[in-house]
mmCIF file of C-alpha atoms and ligand atoms in Angstrom:
data_model
loop_
_atom_site.group_PDB
_atom_site.id
_atom_site.type_symbol
_atom_site.label_atom_id
_atom_site.label_comp_id
_atom_site.label_asym_id
_atom_site.label_seq_id
_atom_site.Cartn_x
_atom_site.Cartn_y
_atom_site.Cartn_z
ATOM 1 C CA UNK A 1 5.142 -20.390 -13.498
ATOM 2 C CA UNK A 2 1.720 -19.153 -14.784
ATOM 3 C CA UNK A 3 0.377 -15.678 -14.796
ATOM 4 C CA UNK A 4 1.768 -13.728 -11.676
ATOM 5 C CA UNK A 5 -0.669 -11.536 -9.816
ATOM 6 C CA UNK A 6 0.161 -9.009 -6.999
ATOM 7 C CA UNK A 7 -2.832 -9.022 -4.565
ATOM 8 C CA UNK A 8 -0.711 -9.185 -1.528
ATOM 9 C CA UNK A 9 2.872 -8.912 -0.552
ATOM 10 C CA UNK A 10 2.934 -12.461 0.079
ATOM 11 C CA UNK A 11 2.365 -12.887 -3.845
ATOM 12 C CA UNK A 12 6.129 -12.048 -4.108
ATOM 13 C CA UNK A 13 8.825 -14.441 -2.540
ATOM 14 C CA UNK A 14 11.400 -12.687 -0.461
ATOM 15 C CA UNK A 15 13.991 -12.596 -3.008
ATOM 16 C CA UNK A 16 11.545 -11.133 -5.471
ATOM 17 C CA UNK A 17 10.480 -8.578 -2.962
ATOM 18 C CA UNK A 18 14.042 -7.345 -2.806
ATOM 19 C CA UNK A 19 14.517 -7.574 -6.431
ATOM 20 C CA UNK A 20 11.405 -5.368 -7.022
ATOM 21 C CA UNK A 21 12.681 -2.854 -4.729
ATOM 22 C CA UNK A 22 15.958 -2.962 -6.304
ATOM 23 C CA UNK A 23 14.362 -2.332 -9.700
ATOM 24 C CA UNK A 24 12.338 0.498 -8.247
ATOM 25 C CA UNK A 25 15.413 2.263 -7.052
ATOM 26 C CA UNK A 26 16.692 1.836 -10.703
ATOM 27 C CA UNK A 27 13.579 2.799 -12.333
ATOM 28 C CA UNK A 28 13.853 6.052 -10.281
ATOM 29 C CA UNK A 29 17.484 6.666 -10.973
ATOM 30 C CA UNK A 30 17.480 5.957 -14.674
ATOM 31 C CA UNK A 31 13.923 6.201 -15.911
ATOM 32 C CA UNK A 32 15.037 6.482 -19.503
ATOM 33 C CA UNK A 33 16.283 3.163 -19.468
ATOM 34 C CA UNK A 34 12.854 1.756 -19.242
ATOM 35 C CA UNK A 35 11.147 4.270 -21.455
ATOM 36 C CA UNK A 36 10.155 1.474 -24.173
ATOM 37 C CA UNK A 37 10.015 -1.526 -21.861
ATOM 38 C CA UNK A 38 6.414 -1.950 -22.360
ATOM 39 C CA UNK A 39 5.755 -0.580 -25.642
ATOM 40 C CA UNK A 40 2.319 -1.881 -26.955
ATOM 41 C CA UNK A 41 1.277 -3.167 -23.572
ATOM 42 C CA UNK A 42 -1.850 -1.837 -21.787
ATOM 43 C CA UNK A 43 -3.178 -1.638 -18.234
ATOM 44 C CA UNK A 44 -6.876 -1.757 -17.474
ATOM 45 C CA UNK A 45 -7.643 0.102 -14.115
ATOM 46 C CA UNK A 46 -10.910 -0.624 -12.563
ATOM 47 C CA UNK A 47 -11.843 1.597 -9.565
ATOM 48 C CA UNK A 48 -14.968 0.923 -7.095
ATOM 49 C CA UNK A 49 -13.693 3.640 -4.978
ATOM 50 C CA UNK A 50 -12.127 7.043 -5.442
ATOM 51 C CA UNK A 51 -8.243 7.642 -5.921
ATOM 52 C CA UNK A 52 -5.645 10.276 -6.591
ATOM 53 C CA UNK A 53 -2.310 8.564 -6.299
ATOM 54 C CA UNK A 54 -3.076 5.279 -7.266
ATOM 55 C CA UNK A 55 -4.846 6.423 -10.444
ATOM 56 C CA UNK A 56 -2.347 8.955 -11.592
ATOM 57 C CA UNK A 57 0.881 7.157 -10.735
ATOM 58 C CA UNK A 58 -0.264 3.743 -12.520
ATOM 59 C CA UNK A 59 -1.464 5.745 -15.557
ATOM 60 C CA UNK A 60 1.602 8.056 -15.667
ATOM 61 C CA UNK A 61 3.863 4.923 -14.929
ATOM 62 C CA UNK A 62 2.561 2.963 -17.935
ATOM 63 C CA UNK A 63 3.000 6.140 -20.247
ATOM 64 C CA UNK A 64 6.632 6.434 -19.018
ATOM 65 C CA UNK A 65 7.152 2.679 -19.916
ATOM 66 C CA UNK A 66 6.035 3.185 -23.479
ATOM 67 C CA UNK A 67 2.481 1.586 -22.527
ATOM 68 C CA UNK A 68 -0.945 3.081 -21.991
ATOM 69 C CA UNK A 69 -3.664 2.741 -19.270
ATOM 70 C CA UNK A 70 -7.321 2.799 -19.114
ATOM 71 C CA UNK A 71 -9.379 4.321 -16.606
ATOM 72 C CA UNK A 72 -12.537 2.208 -15.811
ATOM 73 C CA UNK A 73 -14.776 3.479 -13.098
ATOM 74 C CA UNK A 74 -16.910 0.464 -11.900
ATOM 75 C CA UNK A 75 -20.251 2.155 -12.305
ATOM 76 C CA UNK A 76 -19.389 3.107 -15.989
ATOM 77 C CA UNK A 77 -18.680 -0.484 -17.173
ATOM 78 C CA UNK A 78 -20.934 -3.287 -17.233
ATOM 79 C CA UNK A 79 -20.000 -4.511 -13.575
ATOM 80 C CA UNK A 80 -22.238 -1.564 -12.678
ATOM 81 C CA UNK A 81 -25.061 -3.463 -14.362
ATOM 82 C CA UNK A 82 -24.499 -6.863 -13.054
ATOM 83 C CA UNK A 83 -21.956 -8.391 -15.344
ATOM 84 C CA UNK A 84 -19.850 -10.882 -13.456
ATOM 85 C CA UNK A 85 -16.541 -10.400 -12.059
ATOM 86 C CA UNK A 86 -15.423 -13.271 -13.913
ATOM 87 C CA UNK A 87 -16.605 -12.453 -17.237
ATOM 88 C CA UNK A 88 -15.098 -8.964 -16.960
ATOM 89 C CA UNK A 89 -11.785 -10.280 -16.044
ATOM 90 C CA UNK A 90 -11.868 -12.838 -18.917
ATOM 91 C CA UNK A 91 -13.026 -10.038 -21.332
ATOM 92 C CA UNK A 92 -10.458 -7.525 -20.301
ATOM 93 C CA UNK A 93 -7.732 -10.185 -20.512
ATOM 94 C CA UNK A 94 -8.494 -10.554 -24.082
ATOM 95 C CA UNK A 95 -7.599 -6.693 -24.679
ATOM 96 C CA UNK A 96 -5.181 -5.772 -22.040
ATOM 97 C CA UNK A 97 -1.907 -6.916 -20.583
ATOM 98 C CA UNK A 98 -2.634 -6.318 -17.061
ATOM 99 C CA UNK A 99 -5.717 -5.434 -14.713
ATOM 100 C CA UNK A 100 -5.199 -3.302 -11.651
ATOM 101 C CA UNK A 101 -8.355 -3.109 -9.430
ATOM 102 C CA UNK A 102 -9.302 -0.979 -6.447
ATOM 103 C CA UNK A 103 -12.310 -2.609 -4.783
ATOM 104 C CA UNK A 104 -14.235 -3.032 -1.549
ATOM 105 C CA UNK A 105 -14.159 -6.886 -0.674
ATOM 106 C CA UNK A 106 -10.833 -8.617 -1.329
ATOM 107 C CA UNK A 107 -12.815 -11.646 -2.576
ATOM 108 C CA UNK A 108 -13.383 -9.659 -5.699
ATOM 109 C CA UNK A 109 -9.778 -9.468 -6.517
ATOM 110 C CA UNK A 110 -9.524 -12.938 -5.837
ATOM 111 C CA UNK A 111 -12.237 -13.788 -8.193
ATOM 112 C CA UNK A 112 -10.709 -11.540 -10.867
ATOM 113 C CA UNK A 113 -7.210 -13.267 -10.503
ATOM 114 C CA UNK A 114 -8.967 -16.565 -10.709
ATOM 115 C CA UNK A 115 -10.372 -15.983 -14.127
ATOM 116 C CA UNK A 116 -7.978 -13.388 -15.672
ATOM 117 C CA UNK A 117 -5.231 -14.583 -17.971
ATOM 118 C CA UNK A 118 -3.289 -11.622 -17.172
ATOM 119 C CA UNK A 119 -1.672 -10.439 -13.954
ATOM 120 C CA UNK A 120 -4.212 -8.758 -11.548
ATOM 121 C CA UNK A 121 -2.818 -6.080 -9.304
ATOM 122 C CA UNK A 122 -4.431 -4.956 -5.927
ATOM 123 C CA UNK A 123 -4.856 -1.301 -6.216
ATOM 124 C CA UNK A 124 -6.443 -1.326 -2.651
ATOM 125 C CA UNK A 125 -8.974 -3.704 -1.113
ATOM 126 C CA UNK A 126 -10.788 -3.312 2.158
ATOM 127 C CA UNK A 127 -8.266 -6.008 3.526
ATOM 128 C CA UNK A 128 -4.892 -4.816 1.625
ATOM 129 C CA UNK A 129 -2.857 -2.178 -0.001
ATOM 130 C CA UNK A 130 0.420 -3.761 -0.970
ATOM 131 C CA UNK A 131 1.279 -1.202 -3.937
ATOM 132 C CA UNK A 132 1.361 1.571 -1.133
ATOM 133 C CA UNK A 133 3.819 -0.766 0.967
ATOM 134 C CA UNK A 134 6.321 -1.165 -1.949
ATOM 135 C CA UNK A 135 6.495 2.443 -2.129
ATOM 136 C CA UNK A 136 6.928 2.654 1.720
ATOM 137 C CA UNK A 137 9.570 0.186 1.684
ATOM 138 C CA UNK A 138 11.425 2.031 -0.984
ATOM 139 C CA UNK A 139 11.135 5.237 0.683
ATOM 140 C CA UNK A 140 12.492 3.559 3.957
ATOM 141 C CA UNK A 141 15.502 2.223 2.133
ATOM 142 C CA UNK A 142 16.239 5.543 0.767
ATOM 143 C CA UNK A 143 16.239 7.139 4.262
ATOM 144 C CA UNK A 144 17.979 4.287 6.126
ATOM 145 C CA UNK A 145 19.951 2.151 3.577
ATOM 146 C CA UNK A 146 19.768 -1.431 5.057
ATOM 147 C CA UNK A 147 16.279 -1.415 6.832
ATOM 148 C CA UNK A 148 16.529 -4.968 8.286
ATOM 149 C CA UNK A 149 16.494 -4.866 12.073
ATOM 150 C CA UNK A 150 14.694 -1.419 12.252
ATOM 151 C CA UNK A 151 11.570 -0.743 14.246
ATOM 152 C CA UNK A 152 8.478 0.458 12.631
ATOM 153 C CA UNK A 153 5.451 1.527 14.609
ATOM 154 C CA UNK A 154 2.028 2.051 12.958
ATOM 155 C CA UNK A 155 -0.401 4.055 15.295
ATOM 156 C CA UNK A 156 -4.269 3.975 14.485
ATOM 157 C CA UNK A 157 -6.713 1.806 12.870
ATOM 158 C CA UNK A 158 -6.038 -1.964 12.254
ATOM 159 C CA UNK A 159 -7.013 -1.599 8.546
ATOM 160 C CA UNK A 160 -5.767 -2.384 5.074
ATOM 161 C CA UNK A 161 -2.712 -0.353 5.560
ATOM 162 C CA UNK A 162 -2.028 -2.015 8.951
ATOM 163 C CA UNK A 163 -2.220 -5.363 7.531
ATOM 164 C CA UNK A 164 -0.083 -4.698 4.439
ATOM 165 C CA UNK A 165 2.549 -2.851 6.328
ATOM 166 C CA UNK A 166 2.742 -5.809 8.898
ATOM 167 C CA UNK A 167 3.066 -8.215 6.148
ATOM 168 C CA UNK A 168 5.725 -6.093 4.165
ATOM 169 C CA UNK A 169 7.670 -5.030 7.236
ATOM 170 C CA UNK A 170 7.919 -8.598 8.773
ATOM 171 C CA UNK A 171 8.962 -10.072 5.410
ATOM 172 C CA UNK A 172 11.802 -7.204 4.872
ATOM 173 C CA UNK A 173 12.826 -8.089 8.583
ATOM 174 C CA UNK A 174 11.710 -4.808 10.014
ATOM 175 C CA UNK A 175 10.271 -5.080 13.498
ATOM 176 C CA UNK A 176 6.768 -3.893 13.444
ATOM 177 C CA UNK A 177 4.559 -2.602 16.404
ATOM 178 C CA UNK A 178 0.691 -1.840 15.728
ATOM 179 C CA UNK A 179 -0.847 0.366 18.342
ATOM 180 C CA UNK A 180 -4.688 0.560 17.878
ATOM 181 C CA UNK A 181 -7.552 1.299 20.059
ATOM 182 C CA UNK A 182 -9.243 -1.682 21.755
ATOM 183 C CA UNK A 183 -11.564 -3.192 19.119
ATOM 184 C CA UNK A 184 -9.728 -1.704 16.242
ATOM 185 C CA UNK A 185 -6.746 -4.096 16.052
ATOM 186 C CA UNK A 186 -5.840 -5.644 12.997
ATOM 187 C CA UNK A 187 -7.295 -9.049 11.863
ATOM 188 C CA UNK A 188 -5.704 -11.809 13.644
ATOM 189 C CA UNK A 189 -5.243 -13.893 10.505
ATOM 190 C CA UNK A 190 -2.790 -11.062 9.304
ATOM 191 C CA UNK A 191 -0.915 -10.712 12.592
ATOM 192 C CA UNK A 192 -0.443 -14.498 12.467
ATOM 193 C CA UNK A 193 0.898 -14.418 8.705
ATOM 194 C CA UNK A 194 3.171 -11.511 9.809
ATOM 195 C CA UNK A 195 4.503 -13.435 12.704
ATOM 196 C CA UNK A 196 5.278 -16.419 10.712
ATOM 197 C CA UNK A 197 7.177 -14.380 8.139
ATOM 198 C CA UNK A 198 8.904 -12.704 11.040
ATOM 199 C CA UNK A 199 10.277 -16.159 12.089
ATOM 200 C CA UNK A 200 11.925 -16.379 8.890
ATOM 201 C CA UNK A 201 13.552 -12.814 8.796
ATOM 202 C CA UNK A 202 14.022 -12.437 12.816
ATOM 203 C CA UNK A 203 11.262 -9.482 12.584
ATOM 204 C CA UNK A 204 9.204 -9.228 15.783
ATOM 205 C CA UNK A 205 5.553 -8.399 15.292
ATOM 206 C CA UNK A 206 3.508 -6.738 18.296
ATOM 207 C CA UNK A 207 0.127 -5.571 18.613
ATOM 208 C CA UNK A 208 -0.413 -2.868 21.356
ATOM 209 C CA UNK A 209 -3.013 -0.520 22.595
ATOM 210 C CA UNK A 210 -0.617 2.127 23.964
ATOM 211 C CA UNK A 211 0.684 4.490 21.273
ATOM 212 C CA UNK A 212 3.504 6.304 23.538
ATOM 213 C CA UNK A 213 4.783 2.787 24.518
ATOM 214 C CA UNK A 214 4.727 1.510 21.028
ATOM 215 C CA UNK A 215 6.758 4.423 19.374
ATOM 216 C CA UNK A 216 9.683 4.311 22.042
ATOM 217 C CA UNK A 217 12.749 3.561 20.150
ATOM 218 C CA UNK A 218 11.144 3.434 16.748
ATOM 219 C CA UNK A 219 12.831 4.557 13.519
ATOM 220 C CA UNK A 220 9.416 4.895 11.669
ATOM 221 C CA UNK A 221 6.068 6.353 12.804
ATOM 222 C CA UNK A 222 3.345 5.598 10.408
ATOM 223 C CA UNK A 223 -0.508 6.603 10.603
ATOM 224 C CA UNK A 224 -3.480 6.506 8.270
ATOM 225 C CA UNK A 225 -6.961 7.957 8.311
ATOM 226 C CA UNK A 226 -9.179 6.676 11.310
ATOM 227 C CA UNK A 227 -12.298 6.037 8.866
ATOM 228 C CA UNK A 228 -11.385 4.223 5.505
ATOM 229 C CA UNK A 229 -13.240 4.457 2.382
ATOM 230 C CA UNK A 230 -16.598 2.740 2.934
ATOM 231 C CA UNK A 231 -16.832 3.599 6.600
ATOM 232 C CA UNK A 232 -17.958 7.103 6.348
ATOM 233 C CA UNK A 233 -20.826 6.620 8.520
ATOM 234 C CA UNK A 234 -18.734 5.332 11.252
ATOM 235 C CA UNK A 235 -16.579 8.681 11.331
ATOM 236 C CA UNK A 236 -18.043 10.445 14.201
ATOM 237 C CA UNK A 237 -17.897 7.363 16.614
ATOM 238 C CA UNK A 238 -14.357 6.792 15.614
ATOM 239 C CA UNK A 239 -13.222 10.417 16.381
ATOM 240 C CA UNK A 240 -14.291 9.482 19.792
ATOM 241 C CA UNK A 241 -12.765 5.969 19.846
ATOM 242 C CA UNK A 242 -9.365 6.998 18.521
ATOM 243 C CA UNK A 243 -8.868 9.868 20.908
ATOM 244 C CA UNK A 244 -5.138 9.802 22.222
ATOM 245 C CA UNK A 245 -4.030 8.087 19.089
ATOM 246 C CA UNK A 246 -3.058 11.251 17.177
ATOM 247 C CA UNK A 247 0.476 11.390 16.003
ATOM 248 C CA UNK A 248 1.715 14.681 17.110
ATOM 249 C CA UNK A 249 4.745 16.256 18.346
ATOM 250 C CA UNK A 250 4.494 14.773 21.741
ATOM 251 C CA UNK A 251 4.069 11.337 20.450
ATOM 252 C CA UNK A 252 6.986 11.986 17.907
ATOM 253 C CA UNK A 253 9.374 13.130 20.678
ATOM 254 C CA UNK A 254 8.971 9.710 22.248
ATOM 255 C CA UNK A 255 10.412 8.039 19.260
ATOM 256 C CA UNK A 256 13.896 8.077 17.946
ATOM 257 C CA UNK A 257 15.228 11.641 17.448
ATOM 258 C CA UNK A 258 15.986 10.727 13.765
ATOM 259 C CA UNK A 259 12.703 8.962 13.288
ATOM 260 C CA UNK A 260 10.651 9.602 10.184
ATOM 261 C CA UNK A 261 7.001 10.015 9.819
ATOM 262 C CA UNK A 262 4.933 8.368 7.090
ATOM 263 C CA UNK A 263 1.362 8.374 5.849
ATOM 264 C CA UNK A 264 0.023 6.783 2.881
ATOM 265 C CA UNK A 265 -2.268 9.973 2.333
ATOM 266 C CA UNK A 266 -4.760 11.205 1.938
ATOM 267 C CA UNK A 267 -4.243 12.827 5.398
ATOM 268 C CA UNK A 268 -6.720 14.293 7.636
ATOM 269 C CA UNK A 269 -4.713 16.988 9.593
ATOM 270 C CA UNK A 270 -5.888 17.590 13.294
ATOM 271 C CA UNK A 271 -7.343 13.963 13.241
ATOM 272 C CA UNK A 272 -4.740 11.157 12.948
ATOM 273 C CA UNK A 273 -1.887 13.388 12.505
ATOM 274 C CA UNK A 274 -1.192 16.838 13.594
ATOM 275 C CA UNK A 275 -0.297 19.367 10.834
ATOM 276 C CA UNK A 276 3.011 20.284 12.693
ATOM 277 C CA UNK A 277 4.221 16.541 12.346
ATOM 278 C CA UNK A 278 2.536 16.004 8.834
ATOM 279 C CA UNK A 279 4.282 19.182 7.217
ATOM 280 C CA UNK A 280 7.233 19.072 9.644
ATOM 281 C CA UNK A 281 10.955 18.023 8.994
ATOM 282 C CA UNK A 282 10.604 14.473 9.815
ATOM 283 C CA UNK A 283 7.722 13.869 7.375
ATOM 284 C CA UNK A 284 8.573 11.924 4.172
ATOM 285 C CA UNK A 285 4.909 11.720 3.073
ATOM 286 C CA UNK A 286 5.516 13.257 -0.387
ATOM 287 C CA UNK A 287 8.513 10.813 -1.238
ATOM 288 C CA UNK A 288 6.221 8.069 -0.431
ATOM 289 C CA UNK A 289 3.607 9.535 -2.855
ATOM 290 C CA UNK A 290 6.312 10.070 -5.562
ATOM 291 C CA UNK A 291 7.618 6.321 -4.947
ATOM 292 C CA UNK A 292 4.268 4.919 -5.766
ATOM 293 C CA UNK A 293 5.167 5.683 -9.444
ATOM 294 C CA UNK A 294 8.677 4.174 -9.397
ATOM 295 C CA UNK A 295 7.680 1.099 -7.210
ATOM 296 C CA UNK A 296 4.639 0.315 -9.568
ATOM 297 C CA UNK A 297 6.579 0.751 -12.692
ATOM 298 C CA UNK A 298 9.105 -1.859 -11.152
ATOM 299 C CA UNK A 299 6.276 -4.093 -10.219
ATOM 300 C CA UNK A 300 4.626 -3.999 -13.741
ATOM 301 C CA UNK A 301 7.863 -4.683 -15.554
ATOM 302 C CA UNK A 302 8.503 -7.603 -13.080
ATOM 303 C CA UNK A 303 4.861 -9.070 -13.555
ATOM 304 C CA UNK A 304 5.163 -8.931 -17.380
ATOM 305 C CA UNK A 305 8.898 -10.417 -17.160
ATOM 306 C CA UNK A 306 10.406 -7.279 -18.724
ATOM 307 C CA UNK A 307 12.444 -6.097 -15.676
HETATM 308 N N1 CP B 1 -2.447 6.181 -0.808
HETATM 309 C C1 CP B 1 -3.314 6.209 -1.895
HETATM 310 O O1 CP B 1 -3.527 4.948 -2.449
HETATM 311 O O2 CP B 1 -3.947 7.243 -2.355
HETATM 312 P P1 CP B 1 -5.218 7.313 -3.325
HETATM 313 O O3 CP B 1 -6.429 6.696 -2.578
HETATM 314 O O4 CP B 1 -5.191 8.793 -3.800
HETATM 315 O O5 CP B 1 -4.912 6.489 -4.403
HETATM 316 N N1 NVA B 2 -7.087 3.026 4.639
HETATM 317 C C1 NVA B 2 -7.365 4.042 3.521
HETATM 318 C C2 NVA B 2 -6.147 4.113 2.852
HETATM 319 C C3 NVA B 2 -6.284 4.960 1.550
HETATM 320 C C4 NVA B 2 -5.171 5.000 0.739
HETATM 321 C C5 NVA B 2 -8.602 3.538 2.859
HETATM 322 O O1 NVA B 2 -8.898 2.340 2.803
HETATM 323 O O2 NVA B 2 -9.423 4.550 2.808
#
């Protein structure tokens, strides 16, 4: 097989997805075993949008594997002056072992991958955020062991997180419900893709508009910001449109007693989640953030054939 990219969870076969998650657990348990696995390798990280977790976890992860990472703000490199994505990808491929990019349009990543001769990793696009979902599946496995057959409910905007969570859960055999306000449902193409994965794994994929009904019998309740990066000017309207979709104590009490609360972060307490839930005993948000480090180390080892 040629160069492997990771633009979507769908870029890993089902066996590979479980193998990367197993490797992530091993990397977390015994990081010293992998301390020199990527000696001499480097990761170029291109950011069109802001980041805390993605930037810090990838950069630290590469260091912990014996390699190094370069932070490249999109406005600081020649892309900001109009150099093409294709040429940028070709050039960076001559220097670095991998490219990670956080972009607006998903097509930017596809173009990068089409021209790069090294693996391209999606560090978030307007459409998908698959690295977060690797960390989230790792977190769910830590809490529940075998996650197949669980019910996962996402409450909020049908955004990049909703899309990747649907794909990741359906592929992992986790039933997934998305409860979004009318008009903010996930993209139909991703719903259809998740349903087709669900047919293989037995996972059911439902899109609903009633958060209370959606969380019933759920093992996991997940939410994300109501206005994503690039949607700042819609914030005021979204505050109105998402009324009733806050994950708070009342909503959590409709889920299973031992349900966990998840959020990719950054969180807006008082908007999509109450402080009581976000900082309460059911919350695993900082485990998710930590697992970005371990899951992405595993992903990079896998993409470079070093796992
Ligand atoms: N969850 C996540 O991707 O966080 P950052 O935007 O801080 O990278
Ligand atoms: N949906 C959010 C996720 C941030 C990690 C955004 O795109 O801004």
